Coordinates of C-alpha atoms and ligand atoms in Angstrom, one line a residue:
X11 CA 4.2 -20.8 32.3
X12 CA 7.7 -19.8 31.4
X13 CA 8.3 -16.3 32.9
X14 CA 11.8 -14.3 31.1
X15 CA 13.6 -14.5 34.4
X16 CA 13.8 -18.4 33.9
X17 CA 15.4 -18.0 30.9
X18 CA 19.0 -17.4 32.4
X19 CA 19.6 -13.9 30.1
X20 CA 21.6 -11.3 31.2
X21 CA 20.2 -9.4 34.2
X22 CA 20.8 -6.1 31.4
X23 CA 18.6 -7.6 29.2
X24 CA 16.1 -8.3 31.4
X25 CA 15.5 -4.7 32.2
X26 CA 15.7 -4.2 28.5
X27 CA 12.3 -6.3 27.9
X28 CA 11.1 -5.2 30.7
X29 CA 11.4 -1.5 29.6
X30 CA 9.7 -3.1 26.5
X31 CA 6.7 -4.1 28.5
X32 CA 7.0 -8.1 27.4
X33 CA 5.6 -10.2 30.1
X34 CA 6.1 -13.3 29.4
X35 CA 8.4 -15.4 26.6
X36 CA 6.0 -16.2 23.6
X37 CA 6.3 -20.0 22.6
X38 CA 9.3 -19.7 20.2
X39 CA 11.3 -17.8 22.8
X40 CA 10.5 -20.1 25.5
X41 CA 11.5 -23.0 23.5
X42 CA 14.5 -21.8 21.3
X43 CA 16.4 -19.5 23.9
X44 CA 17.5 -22.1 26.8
X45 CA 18.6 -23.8 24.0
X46 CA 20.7 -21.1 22.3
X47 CA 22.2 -19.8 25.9
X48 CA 24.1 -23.5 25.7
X49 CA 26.0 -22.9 22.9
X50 CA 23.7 -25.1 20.8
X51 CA 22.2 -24.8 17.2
X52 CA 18.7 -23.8 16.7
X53 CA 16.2 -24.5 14.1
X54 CA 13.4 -22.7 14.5
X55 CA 9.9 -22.8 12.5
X56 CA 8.1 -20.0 13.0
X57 CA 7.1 -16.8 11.4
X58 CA 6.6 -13.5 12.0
X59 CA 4.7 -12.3 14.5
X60 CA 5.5 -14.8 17.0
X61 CA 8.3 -13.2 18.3
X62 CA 11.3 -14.7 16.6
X63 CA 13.6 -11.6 16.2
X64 CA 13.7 -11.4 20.2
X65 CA 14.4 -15.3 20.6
X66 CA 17.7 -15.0 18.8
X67 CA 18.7 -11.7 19.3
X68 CA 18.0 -11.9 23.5
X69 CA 20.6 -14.6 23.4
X70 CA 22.8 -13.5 21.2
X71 CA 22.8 -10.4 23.3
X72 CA 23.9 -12.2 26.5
X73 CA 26.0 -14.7 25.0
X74 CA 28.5 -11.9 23.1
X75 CA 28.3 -9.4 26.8
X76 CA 31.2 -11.3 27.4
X77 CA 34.3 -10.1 24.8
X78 CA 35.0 -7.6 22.7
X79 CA 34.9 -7.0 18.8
X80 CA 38.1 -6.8 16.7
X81 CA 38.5 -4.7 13.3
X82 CA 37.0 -5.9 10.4
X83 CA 35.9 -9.4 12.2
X84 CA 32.5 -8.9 13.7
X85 CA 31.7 -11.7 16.3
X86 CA 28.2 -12.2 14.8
X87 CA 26.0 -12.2 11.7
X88 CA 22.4 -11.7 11.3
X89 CA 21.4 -12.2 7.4
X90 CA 18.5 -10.8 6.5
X91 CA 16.2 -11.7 3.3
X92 CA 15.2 -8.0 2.3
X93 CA 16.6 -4.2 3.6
X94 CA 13.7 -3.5 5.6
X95 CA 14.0 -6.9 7.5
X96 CA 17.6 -6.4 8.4
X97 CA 16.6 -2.7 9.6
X98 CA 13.7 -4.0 11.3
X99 CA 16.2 -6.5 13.1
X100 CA 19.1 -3.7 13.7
X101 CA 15.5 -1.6 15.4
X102 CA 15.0 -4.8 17.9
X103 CA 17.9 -5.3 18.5
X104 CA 19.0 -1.4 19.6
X105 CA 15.9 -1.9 22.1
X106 CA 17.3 -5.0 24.2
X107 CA 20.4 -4.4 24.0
X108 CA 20.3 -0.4 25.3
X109 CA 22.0 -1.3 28.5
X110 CA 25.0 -2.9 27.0
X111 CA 28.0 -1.2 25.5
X112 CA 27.8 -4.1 22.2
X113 CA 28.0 -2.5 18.7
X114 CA 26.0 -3.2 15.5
X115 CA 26.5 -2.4 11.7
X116 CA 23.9 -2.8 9.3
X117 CA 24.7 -3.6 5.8
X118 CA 22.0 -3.1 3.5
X119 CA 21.9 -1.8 -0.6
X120 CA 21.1 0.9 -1.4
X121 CA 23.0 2.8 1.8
X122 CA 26.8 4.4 1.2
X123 CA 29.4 1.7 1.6
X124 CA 32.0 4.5 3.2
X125 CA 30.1 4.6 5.9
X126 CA 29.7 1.1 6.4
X127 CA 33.1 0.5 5.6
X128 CA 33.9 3.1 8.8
X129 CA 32.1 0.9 11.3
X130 CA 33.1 -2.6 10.1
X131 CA 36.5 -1.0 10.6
X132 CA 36.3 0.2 14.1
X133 CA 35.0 -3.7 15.0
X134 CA 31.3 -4.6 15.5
X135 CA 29.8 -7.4 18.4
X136 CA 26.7 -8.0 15.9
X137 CA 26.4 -7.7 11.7
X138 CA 23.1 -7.2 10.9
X139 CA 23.2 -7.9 6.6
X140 CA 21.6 -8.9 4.0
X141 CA 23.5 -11.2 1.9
X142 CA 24.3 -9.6 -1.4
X143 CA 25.6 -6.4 0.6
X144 CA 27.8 -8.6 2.8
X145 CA 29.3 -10.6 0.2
X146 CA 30.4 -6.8 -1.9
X147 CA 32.1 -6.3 1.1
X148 CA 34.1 -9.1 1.4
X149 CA 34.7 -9.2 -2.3
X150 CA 36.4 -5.8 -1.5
X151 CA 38.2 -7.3 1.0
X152 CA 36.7 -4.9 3.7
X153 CA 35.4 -7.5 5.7
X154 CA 36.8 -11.3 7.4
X155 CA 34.1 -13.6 8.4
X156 CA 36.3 -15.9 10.9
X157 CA 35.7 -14.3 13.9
X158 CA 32.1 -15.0 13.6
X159 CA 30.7 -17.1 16.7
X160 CA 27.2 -16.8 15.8
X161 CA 25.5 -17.0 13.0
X162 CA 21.7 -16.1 12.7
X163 CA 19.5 -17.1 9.0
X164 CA 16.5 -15.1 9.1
X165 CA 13.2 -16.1 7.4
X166 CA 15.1 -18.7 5.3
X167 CA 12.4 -19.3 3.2
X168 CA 12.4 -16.1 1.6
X169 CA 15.6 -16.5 0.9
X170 CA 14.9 -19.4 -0.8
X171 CA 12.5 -17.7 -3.0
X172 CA 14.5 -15.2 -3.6
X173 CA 17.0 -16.9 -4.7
X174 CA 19.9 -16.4 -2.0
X175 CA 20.5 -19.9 -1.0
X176 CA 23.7 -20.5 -3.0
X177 CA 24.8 -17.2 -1.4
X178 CA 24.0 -18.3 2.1
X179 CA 25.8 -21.7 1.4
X180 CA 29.0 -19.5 0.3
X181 CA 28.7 -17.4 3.5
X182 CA 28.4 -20.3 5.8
X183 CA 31.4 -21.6 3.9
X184 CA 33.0 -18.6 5.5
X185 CA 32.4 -18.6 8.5
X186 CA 34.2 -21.1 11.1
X187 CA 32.8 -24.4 11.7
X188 CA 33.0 -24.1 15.2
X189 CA 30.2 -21.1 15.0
X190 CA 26.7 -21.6 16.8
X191 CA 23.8 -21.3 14.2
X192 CA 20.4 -19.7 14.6
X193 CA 18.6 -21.0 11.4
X194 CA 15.0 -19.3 10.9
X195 CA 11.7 -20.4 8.6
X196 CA 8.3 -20.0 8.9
X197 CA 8.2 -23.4 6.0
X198 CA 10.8 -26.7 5.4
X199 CA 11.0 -27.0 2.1
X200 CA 13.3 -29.8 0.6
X201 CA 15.9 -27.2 -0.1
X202 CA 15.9 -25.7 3.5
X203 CA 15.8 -29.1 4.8
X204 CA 19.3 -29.5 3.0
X205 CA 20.9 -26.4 4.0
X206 CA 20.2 -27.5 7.8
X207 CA 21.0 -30.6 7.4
X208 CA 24.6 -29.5 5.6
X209 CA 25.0 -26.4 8.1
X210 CA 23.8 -27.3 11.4
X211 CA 24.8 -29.5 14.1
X212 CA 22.7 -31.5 16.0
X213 CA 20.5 -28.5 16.3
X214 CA 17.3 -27.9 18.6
X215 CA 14.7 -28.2 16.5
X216 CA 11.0 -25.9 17.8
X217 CA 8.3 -25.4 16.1
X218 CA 5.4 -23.1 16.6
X219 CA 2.4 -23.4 15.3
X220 CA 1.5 -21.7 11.9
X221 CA -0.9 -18.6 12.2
X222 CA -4.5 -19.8 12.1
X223 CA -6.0 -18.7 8.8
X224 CA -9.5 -19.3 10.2
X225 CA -8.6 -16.7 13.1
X226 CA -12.0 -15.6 14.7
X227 CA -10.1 -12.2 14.1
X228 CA -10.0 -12.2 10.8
X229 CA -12.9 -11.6 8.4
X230 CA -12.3 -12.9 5.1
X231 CA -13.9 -12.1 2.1
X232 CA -13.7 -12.7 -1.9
X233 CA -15.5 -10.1 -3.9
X234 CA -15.5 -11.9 -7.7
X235 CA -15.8 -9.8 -10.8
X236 CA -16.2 -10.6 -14.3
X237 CA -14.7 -7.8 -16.3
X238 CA -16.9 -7.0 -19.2
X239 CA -13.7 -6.8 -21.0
X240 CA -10.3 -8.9 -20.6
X241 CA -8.5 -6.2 -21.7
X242 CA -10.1 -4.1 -19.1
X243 CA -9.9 -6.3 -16.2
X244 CA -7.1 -4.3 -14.4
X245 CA -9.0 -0.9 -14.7
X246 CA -11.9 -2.5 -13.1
X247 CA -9.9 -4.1 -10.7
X248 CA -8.7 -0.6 -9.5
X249 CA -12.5 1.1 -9.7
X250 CA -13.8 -2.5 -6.8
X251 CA -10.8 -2.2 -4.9
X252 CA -11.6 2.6 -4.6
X253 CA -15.4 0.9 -3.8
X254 CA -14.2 -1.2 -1.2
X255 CA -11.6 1.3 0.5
X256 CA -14.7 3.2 0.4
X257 CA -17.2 1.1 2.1
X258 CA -15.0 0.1 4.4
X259 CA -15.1 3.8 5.8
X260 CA -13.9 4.8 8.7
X261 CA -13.2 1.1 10.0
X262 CA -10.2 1.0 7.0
X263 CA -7.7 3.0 9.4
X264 CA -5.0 1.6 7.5
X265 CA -4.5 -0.8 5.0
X266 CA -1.8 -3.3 3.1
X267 CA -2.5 -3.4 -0.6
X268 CA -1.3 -6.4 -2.8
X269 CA -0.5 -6.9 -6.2
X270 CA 1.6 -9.7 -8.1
X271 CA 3.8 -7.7 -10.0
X272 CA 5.5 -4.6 -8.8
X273 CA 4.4 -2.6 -12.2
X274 CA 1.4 -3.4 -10.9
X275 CA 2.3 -2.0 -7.4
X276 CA 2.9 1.4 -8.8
X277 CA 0.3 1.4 -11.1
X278 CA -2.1 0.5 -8.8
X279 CA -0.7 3.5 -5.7
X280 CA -0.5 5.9 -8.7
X281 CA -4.3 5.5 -9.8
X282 CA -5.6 5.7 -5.8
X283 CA -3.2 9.1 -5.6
X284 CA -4.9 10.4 -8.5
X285 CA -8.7 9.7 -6.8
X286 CA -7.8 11.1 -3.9
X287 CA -6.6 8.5 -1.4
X288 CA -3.2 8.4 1.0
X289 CA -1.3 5.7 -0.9
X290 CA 2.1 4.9 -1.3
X291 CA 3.4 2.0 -3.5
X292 CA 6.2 -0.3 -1.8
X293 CA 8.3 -2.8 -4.3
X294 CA 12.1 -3.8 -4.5
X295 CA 12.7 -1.4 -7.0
X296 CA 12.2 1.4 -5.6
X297 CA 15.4 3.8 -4.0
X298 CA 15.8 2.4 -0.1
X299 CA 15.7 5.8 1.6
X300 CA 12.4 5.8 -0.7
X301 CA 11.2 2.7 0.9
X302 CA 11.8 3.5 4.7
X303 CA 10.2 7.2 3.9
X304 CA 7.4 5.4 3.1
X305 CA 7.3 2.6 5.8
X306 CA 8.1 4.9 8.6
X307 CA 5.2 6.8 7.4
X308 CA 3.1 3.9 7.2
X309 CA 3.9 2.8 10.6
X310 CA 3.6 6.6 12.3
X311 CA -0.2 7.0 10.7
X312 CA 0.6 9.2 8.1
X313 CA 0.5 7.3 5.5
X314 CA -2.7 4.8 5.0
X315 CA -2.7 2.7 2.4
X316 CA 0.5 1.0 1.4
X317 CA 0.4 -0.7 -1.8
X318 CA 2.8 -3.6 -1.9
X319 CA 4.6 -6.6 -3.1
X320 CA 4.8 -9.5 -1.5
X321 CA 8.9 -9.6 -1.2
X322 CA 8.6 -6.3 -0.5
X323 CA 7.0 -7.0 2.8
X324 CA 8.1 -9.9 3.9
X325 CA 9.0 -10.0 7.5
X326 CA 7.6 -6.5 7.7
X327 CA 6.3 -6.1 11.7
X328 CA 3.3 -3.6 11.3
X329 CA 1.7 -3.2 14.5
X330 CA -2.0 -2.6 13.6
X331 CA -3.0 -2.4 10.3
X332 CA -6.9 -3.2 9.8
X333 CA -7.3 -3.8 6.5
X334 CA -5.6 -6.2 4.2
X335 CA -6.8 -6.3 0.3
X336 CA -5.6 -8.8 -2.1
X337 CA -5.7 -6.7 -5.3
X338 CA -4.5 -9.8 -7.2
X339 CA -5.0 -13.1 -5.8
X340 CA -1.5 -14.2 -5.0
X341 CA -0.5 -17.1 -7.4
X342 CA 1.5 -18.6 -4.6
X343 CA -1.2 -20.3 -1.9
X344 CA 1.0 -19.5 0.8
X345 CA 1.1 -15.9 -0.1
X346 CA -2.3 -15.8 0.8
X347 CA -1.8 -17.1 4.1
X348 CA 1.4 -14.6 5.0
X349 CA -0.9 -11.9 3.3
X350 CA -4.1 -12.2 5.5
X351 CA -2.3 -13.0 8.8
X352 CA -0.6 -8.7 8.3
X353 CA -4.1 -8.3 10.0
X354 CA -5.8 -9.5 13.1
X355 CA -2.8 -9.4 14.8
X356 CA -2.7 -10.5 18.7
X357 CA -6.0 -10.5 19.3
X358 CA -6.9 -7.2 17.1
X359 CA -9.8 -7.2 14.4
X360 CA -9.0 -7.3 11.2
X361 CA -10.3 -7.5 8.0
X362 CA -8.9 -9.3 4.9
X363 CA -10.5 -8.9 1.0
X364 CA -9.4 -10.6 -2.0
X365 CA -10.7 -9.7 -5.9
X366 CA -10.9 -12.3 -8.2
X367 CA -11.7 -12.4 -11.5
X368 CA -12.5 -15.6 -13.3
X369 CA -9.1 -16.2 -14.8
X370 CA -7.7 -16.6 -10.9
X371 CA -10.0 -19.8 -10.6
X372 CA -6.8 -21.7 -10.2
X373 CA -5.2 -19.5 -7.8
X374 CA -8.6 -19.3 -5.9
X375 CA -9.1 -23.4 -5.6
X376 CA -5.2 -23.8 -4.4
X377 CA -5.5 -21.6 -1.9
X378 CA -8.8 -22.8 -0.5
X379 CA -7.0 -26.0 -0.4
X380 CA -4.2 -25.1 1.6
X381 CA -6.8 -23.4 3.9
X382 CA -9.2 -25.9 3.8
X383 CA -12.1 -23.9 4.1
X384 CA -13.8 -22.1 1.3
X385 CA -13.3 -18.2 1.4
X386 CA -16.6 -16.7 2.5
X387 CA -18.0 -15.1 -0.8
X388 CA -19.1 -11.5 -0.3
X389 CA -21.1 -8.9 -3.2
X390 CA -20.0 -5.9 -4.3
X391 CA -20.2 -2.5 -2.5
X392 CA -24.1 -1.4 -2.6
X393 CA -24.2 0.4 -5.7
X394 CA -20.9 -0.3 -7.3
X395 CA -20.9 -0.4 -10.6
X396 CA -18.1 -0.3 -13.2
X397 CA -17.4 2.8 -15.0
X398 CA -18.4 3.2 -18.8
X399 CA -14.4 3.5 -19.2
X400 CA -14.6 -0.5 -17.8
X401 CA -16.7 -1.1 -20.5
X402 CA -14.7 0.3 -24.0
X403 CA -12.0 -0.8 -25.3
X404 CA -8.4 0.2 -24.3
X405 CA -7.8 2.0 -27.5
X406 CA -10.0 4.5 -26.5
X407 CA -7.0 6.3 -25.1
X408 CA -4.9 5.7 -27.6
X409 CA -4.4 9.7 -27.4
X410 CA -2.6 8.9 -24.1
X411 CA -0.1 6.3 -25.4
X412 CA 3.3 7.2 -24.4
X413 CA 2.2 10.9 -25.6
X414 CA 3.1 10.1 -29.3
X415 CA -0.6 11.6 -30.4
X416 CA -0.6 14.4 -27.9
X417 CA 2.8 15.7 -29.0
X418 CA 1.7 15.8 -32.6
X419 CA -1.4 17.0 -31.8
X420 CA 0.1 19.6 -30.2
X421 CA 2.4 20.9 -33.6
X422 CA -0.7 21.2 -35.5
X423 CA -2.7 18.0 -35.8
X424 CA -6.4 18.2 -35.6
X425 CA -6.4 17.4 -31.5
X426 CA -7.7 13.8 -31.1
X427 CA -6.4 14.9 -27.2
X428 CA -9.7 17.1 -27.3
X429 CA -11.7 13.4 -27.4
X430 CA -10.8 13.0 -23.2
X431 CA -12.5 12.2 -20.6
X432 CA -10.3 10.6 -17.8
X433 CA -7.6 12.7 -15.8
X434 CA -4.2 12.4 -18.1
X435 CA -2.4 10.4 -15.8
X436 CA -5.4 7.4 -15.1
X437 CA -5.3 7.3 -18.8
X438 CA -1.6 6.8 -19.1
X439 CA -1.7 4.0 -16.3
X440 CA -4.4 2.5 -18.2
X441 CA -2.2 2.1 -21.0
X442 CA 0.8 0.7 -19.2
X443 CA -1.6 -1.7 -17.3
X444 CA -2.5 -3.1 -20.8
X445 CA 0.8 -3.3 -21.7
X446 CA 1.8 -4.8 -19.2
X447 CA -1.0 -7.5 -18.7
X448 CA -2.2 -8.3 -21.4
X449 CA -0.5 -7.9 -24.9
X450 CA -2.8 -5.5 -27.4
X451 CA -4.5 -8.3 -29.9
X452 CA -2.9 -8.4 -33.0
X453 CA -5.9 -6.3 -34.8
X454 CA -5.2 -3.6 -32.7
X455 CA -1.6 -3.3 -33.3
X456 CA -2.7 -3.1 -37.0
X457 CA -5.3 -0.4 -36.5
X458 CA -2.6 1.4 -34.3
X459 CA -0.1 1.1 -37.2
X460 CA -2.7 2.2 -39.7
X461 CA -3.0 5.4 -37.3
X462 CA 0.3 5.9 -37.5
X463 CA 0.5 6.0 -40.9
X464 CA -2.0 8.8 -41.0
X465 CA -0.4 10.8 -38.1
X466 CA 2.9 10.6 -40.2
X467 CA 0.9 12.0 -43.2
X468 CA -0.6 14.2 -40.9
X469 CA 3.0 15.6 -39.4
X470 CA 4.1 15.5 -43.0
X471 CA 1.7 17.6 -44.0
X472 CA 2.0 20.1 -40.9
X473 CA 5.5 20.6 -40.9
X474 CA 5.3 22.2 -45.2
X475 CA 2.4 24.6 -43.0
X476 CA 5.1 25.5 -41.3
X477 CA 7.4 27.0 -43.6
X478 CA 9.2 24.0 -43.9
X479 CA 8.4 24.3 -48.2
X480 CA 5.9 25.4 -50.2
X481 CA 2.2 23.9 -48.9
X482 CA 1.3 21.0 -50.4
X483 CA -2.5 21.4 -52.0
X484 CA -5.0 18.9 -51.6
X485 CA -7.4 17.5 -53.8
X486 CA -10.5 17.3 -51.2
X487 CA -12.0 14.1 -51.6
X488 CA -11.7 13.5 -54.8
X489 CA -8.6 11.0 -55.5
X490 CA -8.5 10.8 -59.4
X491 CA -8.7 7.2 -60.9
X492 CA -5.0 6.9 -62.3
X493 CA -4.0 7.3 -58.7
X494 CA -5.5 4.1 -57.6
X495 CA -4.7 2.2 -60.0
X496 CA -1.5 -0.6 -59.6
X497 CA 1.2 -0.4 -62.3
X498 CA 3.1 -2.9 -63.7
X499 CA 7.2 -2.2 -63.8
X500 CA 8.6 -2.4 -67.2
X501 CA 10.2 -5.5 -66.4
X502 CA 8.5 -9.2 -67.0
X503 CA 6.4 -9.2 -64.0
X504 CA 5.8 -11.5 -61.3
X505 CA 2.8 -12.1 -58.9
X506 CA 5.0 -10.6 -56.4
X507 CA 5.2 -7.2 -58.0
X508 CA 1.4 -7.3 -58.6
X509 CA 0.8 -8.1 -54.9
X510 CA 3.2 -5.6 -53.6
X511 CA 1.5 -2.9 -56.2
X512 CA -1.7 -3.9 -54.8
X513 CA -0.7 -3.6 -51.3
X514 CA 0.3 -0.5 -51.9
X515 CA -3.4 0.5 -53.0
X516 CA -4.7 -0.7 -50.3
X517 CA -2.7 1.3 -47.9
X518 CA -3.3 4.6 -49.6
X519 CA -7.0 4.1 -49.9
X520 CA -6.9 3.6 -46.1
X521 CA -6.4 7.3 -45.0
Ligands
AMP9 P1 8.6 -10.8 15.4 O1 7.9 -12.1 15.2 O2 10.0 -11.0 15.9 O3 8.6 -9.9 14.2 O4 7.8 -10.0 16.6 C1 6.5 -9.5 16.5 C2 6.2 -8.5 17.5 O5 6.0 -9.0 18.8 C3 7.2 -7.4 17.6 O6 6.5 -6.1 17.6 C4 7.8 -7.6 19.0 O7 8.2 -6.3 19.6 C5 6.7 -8.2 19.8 N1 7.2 -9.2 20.8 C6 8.2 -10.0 20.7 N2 8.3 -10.7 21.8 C7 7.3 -10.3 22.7 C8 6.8 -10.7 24.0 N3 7.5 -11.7 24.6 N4 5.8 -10.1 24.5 C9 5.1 -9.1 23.8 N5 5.5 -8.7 22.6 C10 6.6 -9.3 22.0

């Protein structure tokens, strides 16, 4: 077995991983640093977990201990798919290379660029970026690219879903041709195969083998529901997922919670913060001080559930986390296989559960094809059963929509607000969950615009109470006949007059 001190680093960074506690090179360091340390290109497939950061950034290290860093030219670039990936990097790579005077910047969104600016200026050994924040800075003409000797693409898949390949391209472009490339992907897809085949040059090519999805570590299980109502599905999504936190107990130390769609992300840490659980949501949307707040907390223990995206943690290296629930099944199969594998880490138990609901049959059977097993069907928690609230329709919190009844409830209208039953702020992410999922049927809208309609008459109404002129009386129930009744204009009149007239009618009879 290949031991570090075979691998020809720098006696510096030896003690470095040693200080670590590393014992020996995992597979993708064993087979993509020799290479490296000869100057050559590297391709290597692999994701995270298997130790990739250290096999390019323990070369790098030793090959840049020789040199120094001019102004605005830094000697290497790391590009990064996400903020938290770069940092994560910029982390690893302040632990090996502690014993060596080499600089680093780290330019991310979201952080000032003055500051940024002041480091790229003094002259940095290694750039640790992502690529929309590097290329701002060269746009500003802050930054030159030629003195880069080594170039490192991190987790160039994500990139490619993310849509940062044309970018990479133009930053390659950039650099010098004579630079050595690290090039990074846990997948080859056409697209990747291109960029390597355009940017790299005879390059080593190592491959490590995929995590296991079967892992004897991981125990997988689909809970299926069948929301009594589509338009409800998300709400009882949210009570099975509380239900399974919950039987989990005390074996759910910590836990990565995924949804699709990032309204769906805070929705979803919103409504476990409102029944009582430690959740956080996680999304690319959020502030990025925000987002290492909360990741810092996740990793430290304070924080227990994190409810994220899937970009969002990408790349992410959580040490332990027991739990994994797939609050949405994700619509890409892969997904489910990066998702799954954030548990049961070397060797550790872990635990991963996915909901489904009939409409993610075809989610479900490509994802059981990519596994090639069939995900071991589980029930729901002993007595679990979905609220009453699962049951009605939406509109039965119409009161909570954007506020619009509550604040004219609240200037005199009769207090439909008095009608509720779930805390305020479950109510309003119920609403935004519809919205956002599933359009309101077209009956509803018309209901909701008949009730706006009355509110307005309502407000009208309220507003002359309120000194606004003279109060208007009413005529109870009675409405007299002539009232009712469509009229004709004194000019020849056409069907369309009669049917406007008519609709007319109909709306005033509604109230
Ligand atoms: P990565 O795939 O680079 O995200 O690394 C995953 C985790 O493995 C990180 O927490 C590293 O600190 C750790 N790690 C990397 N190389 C080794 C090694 N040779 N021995 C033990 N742990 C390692």
């Amino acid at each position: 077995m290949t031991k570090f001190s075979d691998l020809k680093l720098d006696p510096k960074v030896l003690s470095a991983i040693a200080d670590a506690g590393y014992e020996t090179p995992t597979p993708i360091q064993a087979g993509a640093i020799p290479h490296a340390l000869e100057g050559k290109d590297v391709l290597g497939i692999a994701q995270t977990g298997t130790g990739k950061t250290a096999s390019f950034t323990l070369p790098m290290i030793t090959l840049l201990s020789k040199g120094r860093a001019r102004a605005r030219m830094p000697r290497s670039l790391v590009l990064c798919p996400t903020r938290e990936l770069a940092a994560q990097v910029a982390e690893n790579f302040d632990i090996y290379a502690k014993n060596t005077k080499l600089t680093k910047a780290l330019l991310i969104g979201g952080v000032s660029f003055v500051e940024q600016d002041k480091l790229i200026d003094r002259g940095v050994d290694v750039l640790i970026a992502t690529p929309g924040r590097l290329l701002d800075h060269f746009e500003r003409g802050k930054l030159l690219l030629t003195g880069v000797q080594i170039m490192v693409v991190d987790e160039a898949d994500r990139m490619l879903d993310m849509g940062f390949i044309p970018d990479i391209e133009r930053i390659f472009q950039l650099t010098p041709f004579t630079r050595q490339t690290l090039f990074f992907s846990a997948t080859m897809a056409p697209e990747i195969e291109r960029i390597t085949n355009t940017f790299l040059h005879a390059p080593a090519r190592i491959e490590v083998a995929r995590q296991a999805t079967t892992s004897e570590t991981i125990t997988q299980k689909l809970v299926q529901i069948t929301p009594p109502r589509r338009d409800q599905a998300a709400k009882a999504k949210r009570e099975l997922l509380r239900a399974l936190i919950q039987a989990e107990g005390e074996s759910c130390t910590n836990a990565i919670i995924f949804c699709n769609r990032k309204s769906d992300v805070d929705i979803v840490a919103k409504s476990l913060k409102t029944h009582g659980f430690n959740a956080a949501p996680i999304h690319g949307d959020l502030d990025q001080s925000q987002r290492m707040k909360t990741l810092d907390s996740f990793r430290e223990g304070g924080l227990q559930l994190l409810v994220a995206s899937d970009v969002a943690a990408r790349g992410l290296d959580i040490p332990a986390v027991s739990h994994v629930f797939n609050y949405d099944l994700p619509s890409h199969a892969e997904d489910y296989v990066h998702r799954i594998g954030r548990t049961g880490r070397a060797g550790r138990k872990g635990s991963a559960f996915s909901i489904a609901t009939p409409a993610d049959d075809k989610y479900l059977n490509a994802i059981e094809a990519l596994v090639k097993m069939e995900i071991p069907r589980a029930e729901t928690p002993e007595g679990f059963s979905l609220s009453e609230a699962a049951h009605r329709e939406p509109r039965q919190y119409d009161d909570a929509k954007g506020g619009r009844s509550k604040s004219r409830n609240s200037r005199g209208g009769r207090g439909r607000g008095e009608r509720r039953e779930a805390p305020v702020e479950e109510k309003v992410l119920e609403v935004v969950a519809e919205a956002v999922v599933e359009a309101p049927k077209r009956e509803e809208r018309r209901e909701e615009r008949r009730e706006d309609r009355r509110d307005d008459r309502r407000e009208r109404g309220g507003r002359g109470r309120d000194g606004g002129g003279p109060a208007v009386v009413g005529m109870g129930d009675h409405v007299p006949d002539f009232l009712l009744r469509s009229f004709r204009t004194a000019r020849p009149s056409t069907a369309a007059t009669d049917s406007e007239s008519d609709a007319t009618t109909e709306d005033s009879s509604e109230s």
